[in-house]
XYZ file of C-alpha atoms in Angstrom:
573
model
C -27.561 20.254 -32.774
C -28.243 16.391 -32.215
C -25.077 15.496 -30.917
C -25.216 18.187 -27.986
C -28.705 17.696 -26.528
C -27.630 14.199 -25.033
C -24.341 15.818 -23.699
C -26.753 18.636 -22.130
C -28.958 15.745 -20.642
C -26.415 14.021 -19.028
C -25.068 17.109 -17.514
C -28.423 17.417 -16.246
C -28.484 14.098 -14.576
C -25.350 14.045 -13.039
C -25.854 17.304 -11.726
C -29.359 16.109 -9.767
C -28.251 12.576 -8.648
C -28.198 12.509 -4.839
C -24.295 13.592 -3.836
C -23.152 10.874 -0.952
C -22.165 13.101 2.176
C -18.702 13.084 2.944
C -17.314 9.793 5.026
C -17.348 10.533 9.050
C -14.026 10.945 9.957
C -14.596 10.340 13.824
C -14.744 6.350 13.431
C -11.054 6.238 12.647
C -8.189 6.911 14.188
C -6.214 9.021 11.983
C -2.173 9.647 11.993
C -2.011 13.436 13.494
C -0.754 14.674 10.370
C -3.947 13.568 8.473
C -5.863 15.244 11.104
C -4.225 18.519 10.878
C -4.637 18.597 7.446
C -8.566 17.396 6.880
C -9.475 19.731 9.950
C -7.762 22.598 8.906
C -10.504 24.702 7.132
C -7.930 27.283 5.950
C -6.025 24.444 4.365
C -8.597 22.906 2.630
C -9.763 26.395 1.064
C -6.568 26.764 -0.180
C -5.910 23.532 -1.528
C -9.122 23.771 -3.388
C -8.448 27.088 -5.041
C -5.416 25.962 -5.758
C -6.264 22.583 -7.737
C -9.740 24.074 -8.774
C -11.819 21.207 -6.763
C -15.546 22.520 -5.694
C -16.350 22.871 -2.319
C -18.400 19.596 -1.747
C -15.065 17.744 -2.030
C -12.628 17.070 0.793
C -8.848 17.124 0.093
C -6.757 14.467 1.751
C -3.150 15.600 0.614
C -0.976 17.018 -2.161
C 1.569 15.029 -3.359
C 3.651 14.966 -6.754
C 2.726 12.746 -9.932
C 3.865 13.127 -13.403
C 2.121 14.203 -16.846
C 0.927 10.771 -18.554
C 2.146 12.326 -21.662
C 5.562 14.023 -20.768
C 6.763 12.476 -17.669
C 7.626 15.822 -16.235
C 6.778 16.206 -12.305
C 3.609 18.089 -11.389
C 1.306 18.867 -8.203
C -1.460 16.336 -7.544
C -4.463 16.494 -4.715
C -5.734 13.909 -3.459
C -9.455 14.362 -2.795
C -12.845 12.912 -1.097
C -16.134 13.143 -3.458
C -18.811 11.167 -3.640
C -17.539 8.155 -1.301
C -14.408 7.646 -3.811
C -11.182 9.060 -3.508
C -9.691 10.821 -6.964
C -6.537 12.370 -7.760
C -6.108 15.507 -10.127
C -3.212 17.283 -11.858
C -2.443 19.803 -14.786
C 0.670 19.886 -16.966
C 1.189 23.419 -18.269
C 1.687 21.837 -21.424
C -0.427 18.513 -22.051
C -3.479 19.605 -19.461
C -5.661 18.638 -16.728
C -6.024 14.715 -15.354
C -8.329 13.407 -13.538
C -8.348 9.471 -12.273
C -9.752 7.273 -9.552
C -6.967 7.142 -6.971
C -9.650 4.526 -4.414
C -13.327 3.260 -5.155
C -14.409 3.327 -1.642
C -13.522 6.340 0.734
C -14.427 4.951 4.068
C -12.230 1.959 3.338
C -9.278 4.473 2.219
C -9.386 6.243 5.846
C -9.679 2.819 7.157
C -6.139 1.928 5.483
C -4.879 5.406 6.540
C -4.611 4.209 10.063
C -1.709 2.266 9.486
C -0.057 5.263 7.947
C 1.405 6.548 11.169
C 5.482 7.324 11.629
C 6.178 3.738 12.975
C 5.013 1.936 9.749
C 7.471 4.229 8.310
C 10.914 2.799 7.079
C 14.288 4.383 7.585
C 15.706 2.685 4.116
C 18.626 1.260 3.657
C 22.200 2.069 5.227
C 23.495 1.706 2.069
C 22.098 3.145 -1.035
C 23.412 2.096 -3.931
C 23.278 6.011 -5.669
C 24.275 9.144 -3.751
C 22.095 12.316 -3.816
C 23.930 13.988 -6.418
C 22.889 10.974 -9.000
C 19.299 11.874 -7.394
C 19.129 15.450 -8.034
C 21.230 15.353 -10.874
C 18.849 12.561 -12.571
C 15.743 14.895 -11.715
C 14.822 13.146 -8.055
C 11.776 10.928 -8.090
C 10.522 8.904 -10.020
C 13.755 9.353 -12.180
C 16.982 9.062 -9.521
C 16.057 5.485 -8.928
C 18.868 3.284 -7.371
C 17.951 2.756 -4.439
C 18.779 6.459 -3.207
C 18.925 7.720 -0.266
C 15.723 9.043 -0.487
C 13.827 6.003 -0.686
C 12.444 4.908 2.294
C 11.791 0.910 2.419
C 14.456 -2.062 2.253
C 13.732 -4.717 -0.251
C 11.256 -7.392 1.142
C 10.706 -8.914 -2.493
C 13.632 -8.360 -5.190
C 12.962 -9.337 -9.069
C 15.220 -10.363 -11.572
C 14.207 -10.281 -15.248
C 16.000 -13.072 -16.433
C 15.008 -12.370 -20.192
C 12.065 -10.353 -22.368
C 11.428 -13.722 -24.704
C 8.120 -15.033 -24.199
C 5.637 -17.743 -25.549
C 2.595 -15.065 -25.211
C 1.637 -11.828 -26.047
C -0.161 -10.267 -23.234
C -1.702 -6.946 -23.766
C -1.634 -5.860 -19.966
C 2.300 -6.995 -19.783
C 4.138 -4.876 -17.583
C 7.242 -5.382 -19.597
C 5.950 -5.690 -23.262
C 7.893 -8.781 -23.442
C 7.903 -10.745 -27.068
C 7.134 -7.277 -28.840
C 10.507 -5.577 -28.139
C 12.560 -6.909 -31.171
C 15.665 -7.501 -29.408
C 16.740 -9.735 -27.097
C 17.391 -8.852 -23.168
C 18.475 -11.841 -21.369
C 21.215 -10.973 -18.729
C 24.405 -13.683 -18.775
C 24.746 -15.723 -15.567
C 27.885 -13.620 -14.580
C 25.826 -10.560 -14.803
C 22.837 -12.154 -12.593
C 25.491 -13.017 -10.267
C 26.337 -9.826 -10.164
C 22.976 -8.479 -9.496
C 22.138 -11.391 -6.689
C 25.316 -10.585 -4.831
C 24.285 -6.484 -5.030
C 20.443 -7.500 -3.469
C 22.687 -9.190 -0.728
C 24.749 -6.619 -0.017
C 21.917 -4.332 1.360
C 21.915 -3.372 4.743
C 20.863 -3.512 7.646
C 18.262 -6.412 6.012
C 19.665 -8.727 2.837
C 17.005 -9.484 1.602
C 16.234 -13.074 1.210
C 13.225 -13.609 -1.118
C 14.080 -12.882 -5.068
C 11.396 -13.359 -8.093
C 12.610 -14.506 -10.864
C 10.663 -12.823 -13.806
C 10.678 -11.479 -17.385
C 9.687 -12.097 -20.199
C 8.685 -15.920 -19.810
C 11.439 -17.060 -17.380
C 10.694 -20.739 -18.099
C 12.227 -20.128 -21.543
C 16.085 -19.994 -20.182
C 16.995 -23.727 -19.976
C 19.631 -22.603 -17.557
C 16.869 -21.240 -14.837
C 17.827 -24.421 -12.528
C 21.647 -22.904 -12.565
C 20.192 -19.203 -11.595
C 18.034 -20.581 -9.028
C 21.099 -22.732 -7.585
C 23.070 -19.666 -7.836
C 20.640 -17.725 -5.760
C 20.350 -20.320 -3.541
C 23.884 -20.691 -2.753
C 24.076 -16.859 -2.523
C 21.333 -16.848 0.386
C 18.019 -16.560 -1.005
C 15.946 -18.831 1.235
C 12.767 -17.966 -0.655
C 12.666 -18.223 -4.622
C 9.941 -17.911 -6.966
C 9.177 -18.293 -10.645
C 7.150 -15.992 -12.043
C 5.611 -17.588 -15.218
C 2.330 -18.253 -17.353
C 2.823 -22.307 -16.750
C 3.165 -23.361 -20.433
C 6.494 -25.251 -20.105
C 5.750 -26.905 -16.618
C 2.507 -27.644 -17.330
C 3.820 -29.699 -20.615
C 7.238 -30.596 -19.470
C 7.009 -31.754 -15.977
C 10.837 -33.070 -15.675
C 11.646 -29.165 -16.420
C 9.100 -28.404 -13.436
C 11.089 -31.160 -11.031
C 14.610 -29.871 -11.894
C 13.641 -25.914 -10.684
C 11.842 -28.011 -7.520
C 15.413 -29.723 -6.931
C 17.335 -26.683 -7.607
C 15.773 -24.840 -4.552
C 12.625 -23.313 -5.943
C 10.223 -22.277 -3.272
C 7.188 -21.083 -5.126
C 5.389 -20.981 -8.439
C 3.842 -17.631 -9.164
C 1.301 -18.300 -11.743
C -0.479 -15.909 -14.077
C -4.130 -17.064 -13.224
C -6.645 -14.746 -14.806
C -9.486 -16.945 -14.987
C -10.633 -20.514 -14.598
C -13.889 -20.169 -16.216
C -13.686 -21.425 -19.535
C -16.448 -19.482 -20.907
C -15.120 -16.274 -20.282
C -14.013 -15.196 -23.992
C -12.598 -11.855 -22.782
C -9.718 -13.716 -21.561
C -6.741 -11.354 -21.979
C -4.012 -14.010 -21.901
C -4.951 -15.231 -25.419
C -2.208 -16.133 -27.605
C -2.554 -19.245 -28.666
C -5.237 -20.121 -26.167
C -8.514 -19.822 -26.255
C -10.289 -19.926 -22.374
C -10.516 -23.604 -22.572
C -7.452 -24.269 -23.331
C -6.023 -21.688 -20.577
C -7.750 -22.944 -17.951
C -6.426 -26.924 -18.999
C -2.958 -25.581 -18.583
C -3.526 -24.035 -15.271
C -5.059 -27.287 -13.913
C -2.293 -29.427 -15.521
C 0.603 -27.495 -13.478
C -1.930 -27.532 -10.270
C -1.493 -31.985 -11.368
C 2.182 -31.465 -11.760
C 2.914 -29.979 -8.568
C 0.816 -32.764 -6.901
C 2.953 -35.345 -8.757
C 6.227 -33.893 -7.441
C 5.288 -32.520 -4.141
C 5.641 -29.087 -4.897
C 2.926 -27.665 -1.988
C 3.467 -23.812 -3.244
C 1.892 -22.170 -5.789
C 0.705 -18.428 -6.177
C -2.458 -17.906 -8.579
C -1.619 -14.003 -9.782
C -4.604 -12.488 -11.282
C -4.391 -9.381 -13.804
C -7.992 -7.997 -12.797
C -9.575 -5.097 -14.842
C -13.412 -4.016 -14.781
C -15.711 -5.835 -17.442
C -13.092 -8.218 -18.089
C -12.542 -10.746 -15.128
C -13.537 -9.254 -12.199
C -16.864 -11.328 -12.183
C -14.272 -14.564 -11.937
C -12.701 -13.632 -8.607
C -15.671 -15.956 -6.661
C -14.788 -19.036 -8.905
C -11.007 -18.136 -8.391
C -10.950 -18.518 -4.341
C -13.331 -21.438 -4.987
C -10.619 -23.307 -7.009
C -7.721 -22.100 -4.659
C -9.762 -23.677 -1.540
C -10.261 -27.063 -3.260
C -6.305 -26.934 -4.070
C -5.218 -25.561 -0.823
C -2.850 -28.661 -0.837
C -0.599 -26.821 -3.170
C -2.294 -23.183 -3.540
C -0.823 -20.981 -0.976
C -1.759 -17.757 -2.451
C -4.830 -15.667 -4.343
C -2.993 -12.344 -5.352
C -4.833 -10.255 -7.239
C -3.355 -7.016 -9.410
C -5.601 -4.315 -10.800
C -4.678 -3.528 -13.994
C -1.701 -1.188 -14.078
C -1.672 0.985 -17.702
C 2.235 0.371 -17.931
C 4.423 -1.418 -20.282
C 2.126 -2.580 -23.551
C -1.008 -1.541 -21.399
C 0.342 1.717 -21.810
C -1.198 1.739 -25.200
C -4.553 1.724 -24.028
C -7.102 4.653 -24.706
C -8.705 7.125 -22.098
C -11.850 5.343 -22.858
C -10.606 2.166 -22.511
C -8.423 2.923 -19.498
C -11.787 4.194 -17.531
C -13.520 0.814 -19.035
C -11.240 -1.415 -17.341
C -9.608 0.318 -13.939
C -10.424 -1.099 -10.639
C -9.227 -0.097 -7.650
C -8.107 -2.102 -4.572
C -11.469 -1.614 -2.700
C -13.438 -2.525 -6.010
C -12.042 -5.888 -5.734
C -12.921 -6.151 -1.939
C -16.272 -4.955 -2.445
C -16.545 -7.613 -5.268
C -15.142 -10.397 -3.301
C -17.663 -9.933 -0.582
C -20.455 -9.760 -3.049
C -19.180 -12.830 -4.661
C -18.671 -14.833 -1.349
C -21.711 -13.916 0.134
C -20.585 -11.808 2.728
C -18.587 -14.309 4.101
C -15.179 -12.032 3.341
C -16.367 -8.514 3.709
C -14.340 -5.499 3.279
C -13.396 -4.709 6.776
C -12.082 -8.743 6.828
C -8.859 -7.065 5.375
C -5.991 -5.034 6.743
C -3.218 -2.660 4.335
C -0.097 -4.748 3.127
C 2.325 -2.774 5.794
C 0.062 -4.621 8.676
C 2.680 -7.509 9.210
C 5.469 -3.941 10.325
C 4.555 -5.033 14.199
C 5.471 -8.480 14.046
C 8.935 -7.446 11.646
C 9.799 -4.951 14.406
C 9.267 -7.303 17.220
C 10.733 -10.430 16.045
C 13.847 -7.885 15.041
C 13.599 -6.436 18.954
C 13.699 -10.068 20.353
C 16.657 -11.747 18.469
C 18.770 -8.637 17.787
C 18.795 -9.778 13.672
C 17.401 -6.971 11.110
C 14.073 -8.631 9.946
C 12.318 -7.082 6.213
C 10.117 -4.731 7.603
C 6.682 -4.270 5.116
C 7.205 -0.192 5.702
C 5.092 0.128 1.986
C 2.518 2.603 2.028
C -0.340 1.016 3.654
C -2.890 1.975 0.093
C -0.408 -0.210 -2.038
C -2.087 -3.624 -1.279
C -4.341 -5.475 1.163
C -3.945 -8.932 2.316
C -6.559 -11.306 4.567
C -6.553 -15.024 4.866
C -9.051 -17.709 4.585
C -9.081 -20.699 6.816
C -10.867 -23.524 5.824
C -12.831 -25.142 8.301
C -12.691 -28.957 7.961
C -15.518 -29.722 10.466
C -17.965 -26.953 8.909
C -16.245 -27.019 5.258
C -16.776 -23.311 5.972
C -14.222 -20.705 4.759
C -13.439 -18.415 7.634
C -11.455 -14.996 7.265
C -8.895 -14.277 9.357
C -10.928 -11.850 11.384
C -13.216 -14.878 12.320
C -10.388 -16.965 13.637
C -8.212 -14.361 15.192
C -8.647 -11.132 16.489
C -6.208 -9.526 14.703
C -6.442 -5.776 15.791
C -6.006 -7.158 19.532
C -3.398 -9.104 18.613
C -1.620 -6.231 16.634
C -2.119 -3.976 19.632
C -0.251 -6.561 22.299
C 2.811 -6.953 19.642
C 3.418 -3.322 19.722
C 3.063 -3.535 23.943
C 5.665 -6.143 23.367
C 7.793 -4.145 20.912
C 8.320 -1.362 23.858
C 9.455 -4.015 26.372
C 11.921 -5.423 23.798
C 13.230 -2.568 22.297
C 14.707 -1.415 25.935
C 17.446 -4.617 25.917
C 18.449 -6.539 28.333
C 16.247 -8.848 30.276
C 13.363 -7.057 28.734
C 13.661 -9.262 25.671
C 13.595 -12.777 27.426
C 10.793 -11.300 29.242
C 9.222 -10.035 25.716
C 9.779 -13.070 24.132
C 8.117 -15.045 27.040
C 4.837 -13.012 26.842
C 4.659 -13.439 23.151
C 2.854 -16.497 23.892
C -0.017 -14.170 25.169
C -0.608 -13.826 21.728
C -2.436 -16.887 21.322
C -5.567 -15.767 23.726
C -6.444 -13.818 20.514
C -7.087 -16.759 18.291
C -10.330 -18.002 18.487
C -10.248 -21.210 16.732
C -8.453 -24.341 18.388
C -6.917 -26.003 14.732
C -5.346 -22.460 14.028
C -4.404 -22.048 17.535
C -2.013 -25.182 17.679
C 0.009 -24.355 14.397
C 0.055 -20.546 15.474
C 1.890 -21.481 18.864
C 4.872 -23.620 16.830
C 5.789 -20.210 15.261
C 5.452 -18.077 18.551
C 7.905 -20.660 19.912
C 10.358 -21.238 17.337
C 9.799 -17.683 15.272
C 11.748 -19.306 12.455
C 11.005 -19.302 8.418
C 9.994 -22.784 8.918
C 7.167 -22.684 11.530
C 5.755 -19.653 9.447
C 5.231 -22.034 6.830
C 3.236 -24.563 8.706
C 1.071 -21.921 9.298
C 0.805 -21.004 5.721
C 0.179 -24.124 4.721
C -3.455 -24.256 6.776
C -4.772 -21.523 5.341
C -4.909 -19.938 1.539
C -4.022 -15.909 1.865
C -5.640 -13.455 -0.556
C -3.445 -10.317 -1.649
C -4.177 -7.058 -4.018
C -1.346 -4.936 -4.820
C -1.776 -2.172 -7.027
C 1.085 -0.965 -8.987
C 0.910 2.400 -10.478
C 1.004 3.686 -14.015
C 1.786 7.509 -15.159
C -2.020 8.230 -14.581
C -2.211 7.503 -10.997
C 1.419 7.802 -9.978
C 2.214 9.063 -6.636
C 5.829 9.878 -5.534
C 5.079 9.318 -1.886
C 3.524 6.026 -2.557
C 7.004 4.973 -4.552
C 9.657 5.930 -2.369
C 8.174 3.718 0.033
C 7.696 0.423 -2.162
C 9.356 -2.569 -0.952
C 9.119 -4.899 -4.103
C 12.525 -3.924 -5.872
C 13.779 -4.844 -9.336
C 17.677 -5.635 -9.869
C 19.184 -4.128 -12.954
C 22.856 -5.369 -14.880
C 24.204 -1.836 -14.313
C 24.122 -2.172 -10.351
C 20.525 -0.366 -9.424
C 17.763 -1.507 -7.465
C 14.965 -0.184 -8.650
C 11.331 0.111 -7.107
C 8.842 -1.482 -9.508
C 6.431 1.053 -10.112
C 9.199 3.367 -11.524
C 10.991 0.568 -12.906
C 7.973 -0.245 -15.121
C 6.712 3.060 -16.061
C 10.084 5.122 -16.321
C 13.349 2.482 -16.566
C 12.877 -0.153 -17.905
C 13.526 0.890 -21.641
C 16.284 2.546 -20.527
C 17.948 -0.806 -18.790
C 17.095 -3.035 -21.301
C 18.300 -0.997 -24.137
C 21.595 -0.717 -22.629
C 21.894 -4.197 -22.155
C 19.770 -5.361 -25.318
C 21.041 -7.861 -28.369
C 19.615 -8.259 -31.637
C 17.768 -11.348 -31.910
C 20.009 -12.601 -35.014
C 23.322 -12.090 -33.219
C 21.921 -13.739 -29.737
C 21.012 -16.939 -32.088
C 24.521 -16.598 -33.618
C 25.813 -17.252 -30.197
C 23.436 -19.889 -29.162
C 24.285 -21.896 -32.002
C 27.868 -20.914 -31.678
C 28.055 -22.405 -27.840
C 25.826 -25.514 -28.924
C 23.406 -24.570 -26.434
C 19.877 -25.509 -27.136
C 17.292 -23.016 -27.111
C 13.655 -23.345 -25.738
C 10.754 -21.551 -27.891
């Protein structure tokens, strides 16, 4: 009886707490298919009965998810309640699961404005697998390849060059270091994966990230980078914890000389007093922060100006550090280009967390956005962000003017968010991009120009000339000058100049089996290349395919060492 009373008390308190009203949808330009569902009372009541939802909720959509236990496909409902967006799904064998989908309903509807048909891609012209394979494998998310159903081309490709690692992070997607075997594709296999990616049509991806494991444990990583460069990859990232490049500047320079563009640097905190840091193997928080600072120093020494700080963020872990990380990025903007925040996804090793721990650590994109607003004292508000597919208009305009295919960021708008910070040297203040540029007027004009350019012929030239009209939306003189250079040249180099004068903020929330949404993953534009010839979307790879791929190409640790010794190859551990 003693245990029952607190539970009853909690239920009464929950029932008596004022419930926040449903968001006023009249403020948003929602796509027609959403409006039809949201305003159809008969459909709303049918869905509520089907999924057992109370009357005070509002159903946004119905999708397909998976059971977190057995991975079978099951129906999922996404709905609004108490100013948040939730998901609910039921497995006939393992019961009902409910999880937070988006922590701010108002911002969710705002982002849905970019879920219109013009922001949805058409996929690749030459899928790597056919419809028979897709159906035989069990459709999405089991039948990846890329398959004919997938709607988005590869914008950023990833190749895991090893599963070896010199850390053991509890949130590792790849469960690196602890697998008990070595997965390390040969140079020949990596070349074939690169060629498979470059064969994609109509857009052959030109951005690649080498990941792992810890890719810098491979002494031949510079050779791999040169290979990618020779095959046409213009942008080459190395995803690293920074340990080796902090302690071996010659190796860092070898990567740069080989053609590496960007260091994608694990960066969970810069606060030496954060005792809860998860990147803990061999490093207390002070040593962890020291490694990151040394990477920045080494970058300056060798003239490298492109580092992305990658923050795996969780509630009650490092969510209170994001303001300090942004300050650090601004202070080091000569080398730091982006802060990329990844709300923790409970995939890989993180899947071992208990339901209670998942509830404790779960944080969503709007939760991060609202935390940033608080820690920057409102200088970066939640309305300064746009969905990650916002650049679709720019890509389509450049494509129409040049006549050449371009990368189109046609992923789902709720997969990510971004903004830019411009540092005003005169006022010594940070300005979000919305204070520097009228981004909404800018985007509308881009679509207007696109409608002219797609007519072809002389209209292409007219649209190309009229792109200079976009400068009128730039409110800040200094930023206007560098943007004008990009609008005239429309090339990768001039785009780089724009980036060197700002620091980007991005948030990408990768999915796990608890919040998995098939509708989202079918529009993913971040894809892994596998040695078996397939190209696999990020969230399906890390939740369903990684073990199968690695086990197909794994090697016993002792056998791997024997081969290295027989070849007289040095091994970095």
